[in-house]
Amino acid sequence: MISGMSGAQFAQQLINAERAGKDNLYQSSKAGYQKQLDAYTLLDKGLDRLNSKLTTLGSDAFKGNIAEVTDENIYVSSSAKAPQGNFQLSVEQLAQAHQLVKPFASEDATLPASGVIQISMGGETMSVDLAMVNSGGSVSVSELRDMINQHPNNPGVQASLVRTGGQVQLMLTSKETGKANSISISLDGADWGMVETQAAQNAKATLNGMSITSASNMLTQIVDGVDIELRKVHEAGDSSNISIKADQEAGKEAVKAYVDTVNELLRQISQLTRGLGVDALDDSKDKDDKDSKSSKIDESQLGILKGDTSLRTLQQRLRELSFQAAPNGLTLADAGIELTRNGELKLDEKKLENALKTQPQAISDLFGAKGGMVDKVQELTKPYTRFDGYMDMKKSNLKRQLDRVEDSMERHNRMMEQRYQIYLKQFTAMETTINELNSASGLFY
């Protein structure tokens, strides 16, 4: 053509100019709806995190116990059921597994071709009939080891070979400790010549003057909620002091997590509905926190939900909880939590530690009792977090808006493609005519 462009290029340029306005409008609408959807999704996750922290506060955060022991002779673990106090425990004897050995020249040493080996423990017996398994007289002691370990009626005995001093010893060990798990072994009812290297014995200990006997070195529920593992015998006159006390650190960490999570949500609502400055986006103490990174708001999202009064109302009511009293009369201030001028919570850790020491039950009730802070926050956030609640409704509406925009974009694309084909046909015909005229005019020169 005269311009140097083909008909297809002319058609495409016209279409680009014609569709640019609506393309920009649709892309802008789509981006806006998507940013709003992302914002509500982010807030929804923030509410989920808050309710997760509430669950921790409302369960056993203030009821846990820790057990401290004065030496390494025992290991103690405790649950919330454990009574707080001090206990003296002296280990007199550890439980042992029974052990027998019998020497052989080598692991290939063969066994008698007849006779019945019987191994008994704890009232159960297994038998190996050598006449059946070793009629040819070629079965070795190593094969006997495998027969014992794989026997379907094995009463709980582990067979192994110990190589030492140029000999091999067949060793039988009871899998469970305790006197009741003694092993007896015979060949045709007679002693087979196995030697005891470790006696079967029960553990013996004294707890606050009371004698304890156990087949195991693990003393479970001797005291409610307390498990004690015996590891070493005490010297005569010595004992371990067990101190069980409230785990204040667990309660402290739960309160700190609550404050941090509430502040995160308050900050998100401010940034999304009011468009705070970019500096408000940076919180250096959370840079290594995985959850915090996933909840960060970028600059393009500032103020994206401006005008959402429901979110602003939620924010204000979360702040007002700082001044509301629990049924026991305590407020968050009694736990060291105050509302600052910038509208966020601030925790005085020293005040919280003192409160947990002086009135642990009252602080526990402040959060976890019926009508306490956990109930108040859950009641406040329920309309937002429940199925088909405010957040679900907002996200569903935005998804429908996105679907409508994408449908409109598809229709627009189809219509522009049709118009392109019309333009292409017209310009191609014009291009053909021009070429024909140019060829005809050449005949006159």
XYZ file of C-alpha atoms in Angstrom:
445
model
C 0.000 0.000 0.000
C 0.964 3.631 -0.272
C 2.032 3.900 3.347
C 4.276 0.897 3.020
C 2.026 -1.151 5.325
C 0.091 -4.218 4.304
C -3.663 -4.520 4.636
C -3.223 -6.756 7.674
C -1.068 -4.138 9.376
C -3.613 -1.399 8.652
C -6.405 -3.567 10.075
C -4.427 -4.379 13.220
C -3.582 -0.733 13.889
C -7.218 0.282 13.588
C -8.285 -2.500 15.970
C -5.582 -1.569 18.490
C -6.774 2.019 18.524
C -10.438 0.989 18.707
C -10.047 -1.518 21.570
C -7.508 0.356 23.722
C -10.120 2.215 25.804
C -12.093 -0.860 26.871
C -8.946 -2.964 27.292
C -7.594 -0.444 29.791
C -10.951 -0.256 31.565
C -11.265 -4.031 31.899
C -7.655 -4.504 33.018
C -8.015 -1.746 35.596
C -11.269 -3.222 36.922
C -9.801 -6.713 37.066
C -6.688 -5.533 38.913
C -8.801 -3.547 41.382
C -11.129 -6.448 42.150
C -8.175 -8.820 42.517
C -6.412 -6.491 44.962
C -9.560 -6.242 47.045
C -9.976 -10.021 46.988
C -6.362 -10.466 48.073
C -6.913 -7.953 50.875
C -9.980 -9.735 52.250
C -8.175 -13.071 51.964
C -5.257 -11.627 53.929
C -7.591 -10.322 56.657
C -9.386 -13.659 56.760
C -6.073 -15.401 57.453
C -5.303 -12.819 60.135
C -8.615 -13.590 61.842
C -7.854 -17.309 61.624
C -4.487 -16.750 63.302
C -6.144 -14.707 66.027
C -8.695 -17.419 66.736
C -5.908 -19.993 66.810
C -4.162 -17.965 69.522
C -7.479 -17.664 71.357
C -7.792 -21.451 71.381
C -4.378 -21.665 73.036
C -5.303 -19.035 75.618
C -8.600 -20.723 76.356
C -7.219 -24.233 76.851
C -4.268 -25.153 79.047
C -1.956 -22.191 78.514
C -2.051 -21.309 82.227
C -2.474 -24.835 83.554
C 0.781 -26.417 82.493
C 3.395 -27.629 84.932
C 7.136 -28.054 84.683
C 9.216 -30.515 86.653
C 12.722 -29.648 87.837
C 15.139 -32.303 89.123
C 18.324 -31.736 91.103
C 20.447 -34.416 89.380
C 20.623 -36.749 86.368
C 19.707 -39.962 88.194
C 16.119 -39.565 87.022
C 14.171 -37.774 84.296
C 10.721 -36.381 85.084
C 7.926 -35.106 82.868
C 4.638 -33.681 84.117
C 1.225 -32.723 82.763
C -1.407 -30.247 83.892
C -2.818 -32.924 86.231
C 0.368 -33.076 88.294
C 0.117 -31.665 91.819
C 2.486 -28.802 92.478
C 5.015 -29.424 95.226
C 8.298 -31.130 96.077
C 9.088 -34.849 96.143
C 12.164 -36.779 97.252
C 13.006 -39.924 95.264
C 15.890 -42.318 95.883
C 16.770 -45.006 93.326
C 17.979 -48.163 95.050
C 18.008 -50.537 92.074
C 17.366 -50.333 88.349
C 15.213 -52.837 86.508
C 17.219 -55.217 84.337
C 16.496 -57.604 81.477
C 17.534 -61.233 82.037
C 20.534 -62.373 80.010
C 22.034 -65.854 79.430
C 25.017 -66.934 77.303
C 26.475 -70.214 76.002
C 29.904 -70.438 74.294
C 30.557 -72.133 70.944
C 33.774 -72.612 68.978
C 32.416 -70.541 66.077
C 29.136 -69.338 64.625
C 29.276 -72.307 62.222
C 29.429 -74.802 65.094
C 26.695 -77.407 64.571
C 23.959 -78.414 66.987
C 22.891 -81.897 68.146
C 20.837 -83.836 65.613
C 18.142 -84.644 68.164
C 16.539 -83.260 71.288
C 14.031 -80.494 72.032
C 15.213 -77.024 73.074
C 12.587 -75.242 75.182
C 12.736 -71.549 76.034
C 10.268 -70.187 78.589
C 9.544 -66.689 79.856
C 6.578 -65.089 81.560
C 4.529 -68.280 81.470
C 4.984 -68.821 77.721
C 7.168 -71.458 76.054
C 8.586 -72.043 72.610
C 10.123 -75.299 71.373
C 12.727 -76.140 68.730
C 12.722 -79.867 67.855
C 16.252 -80.546 66.616
C 15.236 -83.944 65.232
C 12.964 -82.090 62.805
C 15.094 -79.056 61.952
C 18.530 -80.692 62.189
C 18.082 -84.302 61.153
C 21.185 -84.050 58.967
C 23.242 -82.563 61.792
C 24.254 -79.492 59.754
C 22.310 -76.708 61.504
C 24.704 -74.128 63.016
C 24.359 -71.940 66.072
C 23.825 -68.883 63.831
C 20.849 -70.645 62.229
C 19.504 -71.452 65.713
C 19.664 -67.717 66.499
C 17.449 -67.000 63.504
C 15.033 -69.810 64.385
C 14.556 -68.368 67.880
C 14.037 -64.789 66.690
C 11.600 -65.797 63.949
C 9.681 -68.424 65.927
C 5.919 -67.700 65.956
C 5.699 -68.643 69.653
C 8.709 -66.626 70.783
C 7.778 -65.487 74.338
C 9.782 -62.266 74.108
C 13.390 -63.394 73.852
C 16.030 -61.822 71.624
C 18.804 -64.161 70.435
C 22.131 -62.785 69.243
C 25.753 -63.830 68.742
C 28.594 -62.189 70.626
C 32.086 -62.713 69.222
C 34.878 -62.387 71.769
C 38.153 -64.093 72.752
C 38.148 -66.327 69.696
C 34.758 -67.734 70.664
C 31.174 -67.087 69.746
C 28.543 -66.931 72.452
C 24.847 -67.407 71.915
C 23.164 -64.738 74.043
C 19.500 -64.733 75.007
C 18.056 -61.490 76.365
C 14.509 -60.851 77.547
C 12.930 -57.988 75.610
C 11.257 -56.680 78.763
C 12.902 -55.839 82.081
C 11.717 -57.135 85.421
C 11.937 -60.224 87.592
C 8.806 -61.739 86.017
C 10.605 -61.837 82.671
C 13.245 -64.396 83.654
C 14.344 -66.788 80.901
C 14.674 -70.517 81.396
C 16.134 -72.847 78.726
C 16.523 -76.606 78.607
C 17.463 -79.406 76.223
C 15.207 -82.453 76.676
C 14.217 -81.079 80.074
C 17.810 -80.789 81.348
C 19.998 -77.744 81.851
C 21.631 -76.816 78.527
C 24.553 -75.127 80.198
C 23.718 -71.470 79.652
C 25.330 -69.043 82.105
C 23.558 -66.013 83.586
C 25.408 -62.765 82.860
C 22.682 -60.406 84.023
C 19.935 -61.200 86.489
C 16.321 -60.307 85.871
C 15.353 -57.725 88.472
C 12.772 -55.095 89.270
C 13.465 -51.448 89.886
C 13.341 -50.354 93.518
C 12.937 -46.779 94.689
C 11.650 -44.736 97.594
C 9.365 -41.753 97.017
C 8.810 -39.540 100.057
C 9.502 -42.559 102.266
C 7.208 -44.924 100.335
C 8.765 -48.026 98.751
C 8.137 -48.556 95.050
C 8.814 -51.703 93.018
C 8.484 -51.729 89.231
C 9.284 -54.195 86.453
C 10.269 -51.183 84.337
C 12.546 -48.217 84.869
C 9.680 -46.006 83.725
C 7.377 -45.148 86.629
C 4.110 -44.004 85.072
C 1.401 -42.280 87.098
C 2.943 -43.157 90.473
C 1.965 -39.540 91.086
C -0.962 -38.148 89.072
C 0.291 -36.548 85.864
C 3.956 -37.386 86.558
C 6.179 -39.833 84.640
C 9.576 -40.707 86.102
C 12.363 -42.484 84.251
C 14.973 -44.106 86.495
C 18.439 -43.753 84.982
C 21.024 -44.253 87.727
C 21.202 -45.707 91.240
C 21.767 -43.187 94.020
C 24.587 -43.441 96.488
C 23.499 -44.506 99.972
C 21.701 -41.626 101.684
C 21.329 -39.574 98.473
C 18.118 -38.748 96.613
C 16.743 -36.553 93.820
C 14.540 -33.590 94.620
C 11.607 -33.220 92.220
C 9.988 -29.789 92.135
C 6.720 -29.458 90.205
C 5.518 -25.912 89.675
C 3.358 -23.870 87.351
C 4.768 -23.283 83.882
C 4.421 -19.515 83.827
C 6.456 -19.258 80.640
C 3.727 -21.041 78.642
C 1.099 -18.561 79.832
C 3.414 -15.640 79.178
C 4.132 -16.794 75.616
C 0.408 -17.326 74.952
C -0.396 -13.760 76.080
C 2.474 -12.340 74.000
C 1.213 -14.249 70.958
C -2.288 -12.859 71.547
C -0.995 -9.268 71.710
C 1.160 -9.698 68.591
C -1.680 -11.264 66.602
C -4.240 -8.631 67.619
C -1.772 -5.886 66.709
C -1.099 -7.515 63.351
C -4.823 -7.530 62.583
C -5.323 -3.943 63.788
C -2.384 -2.831 61.622
C -3.715 -4.660 58.569
C -7.139 -3.051 58.892
C -5.546 0.408 59.256
C -3.343 -0.046 56.214
C -6.087 -1.476 54.022
C -8.855 0.942 54.990
C -6.980 4.153 55.674
C -3.846 3.955 53.520
C -1.166 4.609 56.106
C 2.290 5.651 54.969
C 4.725 3.185 53.474
C 6.772 3.210 56.718
C 3.881 1.442 58.416
C 4.442 -1.525 56.148
C 7.786 -2.390 57.698
C 7.954 -4.262 60.987
C 11.542 -5.355 61.467
C 10.887 -7.683 64.372
C 8.702 -9.849 62.167
C 11.025 -10.127 59.177
C 11.971 -13.728 59.955
C 8.461 -14.812 60.904
C 6.951 -17.045 58.208
C 3.351 -16.134 59.121
C 4.233 -12.457 59.214
C 5.760 -12.569 55.737
C 2.582 -14.158 54.369
C 0.501 -11.377 55.968
C 2.528 -8.411 54.711
C 0.729 -5.670 52.821
C 2.493 -4.137 49.842
C 2.328 -0.488 48.893
C -0.216 -1.046 46.121
C -2.727 -2.398 48.662
C -2.734 0.670 50.901
C -6.297 1.956 51.250
C -7.701 -0.645 48.838
C -10.623 -1.299 51.231
C -11.157 2.344 52.072
C -14.769 2.921 52.988
C -15.396 -0.528 54.484
C -17.019 0.628 57.713
C -17.576 -2.929 58.946
C -13.831 -3.501 59.167
C -13.331 -0.176 60.892
C -16.030 -1.165 63.400
C -14.268 -4.475 64.076
C -11.013 -2.609 64.632
C -12.609 -0.173 67.074
C -14.328 -2.913 69.067
C -11.096 -4.906 69.346
C -9.507 -1.811 70.862
C -12.425 -1.262 73.242
C -11.889 -4.734 74.702
C -8.837 -3.278 76.463
C -11.175 -1.466 78.846
C -13.771 -4.194 79.352
C -13.697 -6.358 82.474
C -13.909 -10.123 82.607
C -16.455 -11.732 84.991
C -13.791 -11.794 87.748
C -13.399 -8.016 87.470
C -9.947 -8.030 85.852
C -9.136 -6.181 82.641
C -6.292 -6.631 80.179
C -4.419 -3.931 82.088
C -4.151 -6.340 85.043
C -2.195 -8.665 82.726
C 0.074 -5.834 81.622
C -1.743 -5.082 78.357
C -2.597 -1.471 77.513
C -3.849 0.408 74.470
C -1.298 2.889 73.117
C -1.929 6.233 71.427
C -1.420 4.709 67.992
C -4.263 2.279 68.639
C -2.227 -0.871 69.214
C -1.727 -3.084 72.258
C 1.439 -2.916 74.330
C 2.537 -5.622 76.759
C 4.407 -4.877 79.976
C 6.164 -8.220 80.415
C 7.299 -7.521 83.968
C 3.761 -6.693 85.046
C 2.501 -9.880 83.363
C 5.174 -11.994 85.067
C 4.255 -10.522 88.449
C 0.551 -11.131 87.825
C 1.214 -14.751 86.852
C 3.189 -15.238 90.069
C 0.756 -13.524 92.445
C -2.626 -14.411 90.910
C -2.162 -17.104 88.235
C -5.738 -18.394 88.451
C -7.206 -14.902 88.140
C -5.123 -14.207 85.018
C -6.141 -17.581 83.605
C -9.817 -16.713 84.230
C -9.331 -13.250 82.686
C -8.736 -14.976 79.376
C -10.169 -18.477 79.555
C -13.153 -18.402 81.919
C -16.688 -18.174 80.566
C -17.273 -14.591 79.481
C -13.543 -13.870 79.560
C -11.449 -12.233 76.860
C -11.337 -15.354 74.706
C -15.144 -15.518 74.628
C -15.420 -11.775 74.012
C -13.037 -11.783 71.040
C -14.603 -14.915 69.554
C -18.074 -13.368 69.843
C -16.785 -10.190 68.251
C -15.090 -11.916 65.301
C -17.668 -14.660 64.729
C -19.785 -12.635 62.229
C -16.637 -12.186 60.168
C -15.145 -15.673 60.395
C -18.147 -18.005 60.334
C -19.111 -19.932 57.201
C -20.920 -17.569 54.839
C -20.034 -14.711 57.166
C -18.801 -11.244 56.262
C -15.436 -12.328 54.852
C -16.916 -15.165 52.812
C -19.580 -12.820 51.469
C -17.047 -10.190 50.450
C -14.768 -12.704 48.763
C -17.669 -14.362 46.937
C -18.916 -11.022 45.623
C -15.455 -10.073 44.380
C -15.011 -13.434 42.677
C -18.315 -12.875 40.860
C -17.152 -9.414 39.804
C -13.917 -10.905 38.480
C -15.885 -13.535 36.545
C -18.060 -10.803 35.001
C -15.030 -8.772 33.938
C -13.385 -11.845 32.400
C -16.617 -12.690 30.552
C -16.772 -9.120 29.248
C -13.131 -9.344 28.158
C -13.836 -12.555 26.258
C -16.834 -10.997 24.495
C -14.794 -7.911 23.697
C -11.994 -10.065 22.262
C -14.440 -11.978 20.061
C -16.040 -8.757 18.812
C -12.646 -7.187 18.082
C -11.570 -10.311 16.221
C -14.702 -10.082 14.055
C -14.080 -6.408 13.350
C -10.450 -7.190 12.526
C -11.568 -9.738 9.963
C -13.903 -7.140 8.400
C -11.125 -4.532 8.249
C -8.697 -7.102 6.912
C -11.085 -8.054 4.128
C -11.664 -4.406 3.216
C -8.003 -3.388 3.230
C -6.955 -6.541 1.402
C -9.477 -5.777 -1.344
C -8.272 -2.171 -1.489
C -4.669 -3.364 -1.602
C -5.484 -5.695 -4.476
C -7.237 -2.882 -6.392
C -4.306 -0.519 -5.903
C -1.869 -3.152 -7.129
C -4.014 -3.793 -10.221
C -4.198 -0.071 -10.993
C -0.443 0.273 -10.547
C 0.122 -2.604 -12.991
C -2.275 -1.102 -15.546
C -0.692 2.362 -15.365
C 2.661 0.794 -16.120
C 1.481 -0.046 -19.625
C 1.481 3.692 -20.502
C 5.158 4.310 -19.757
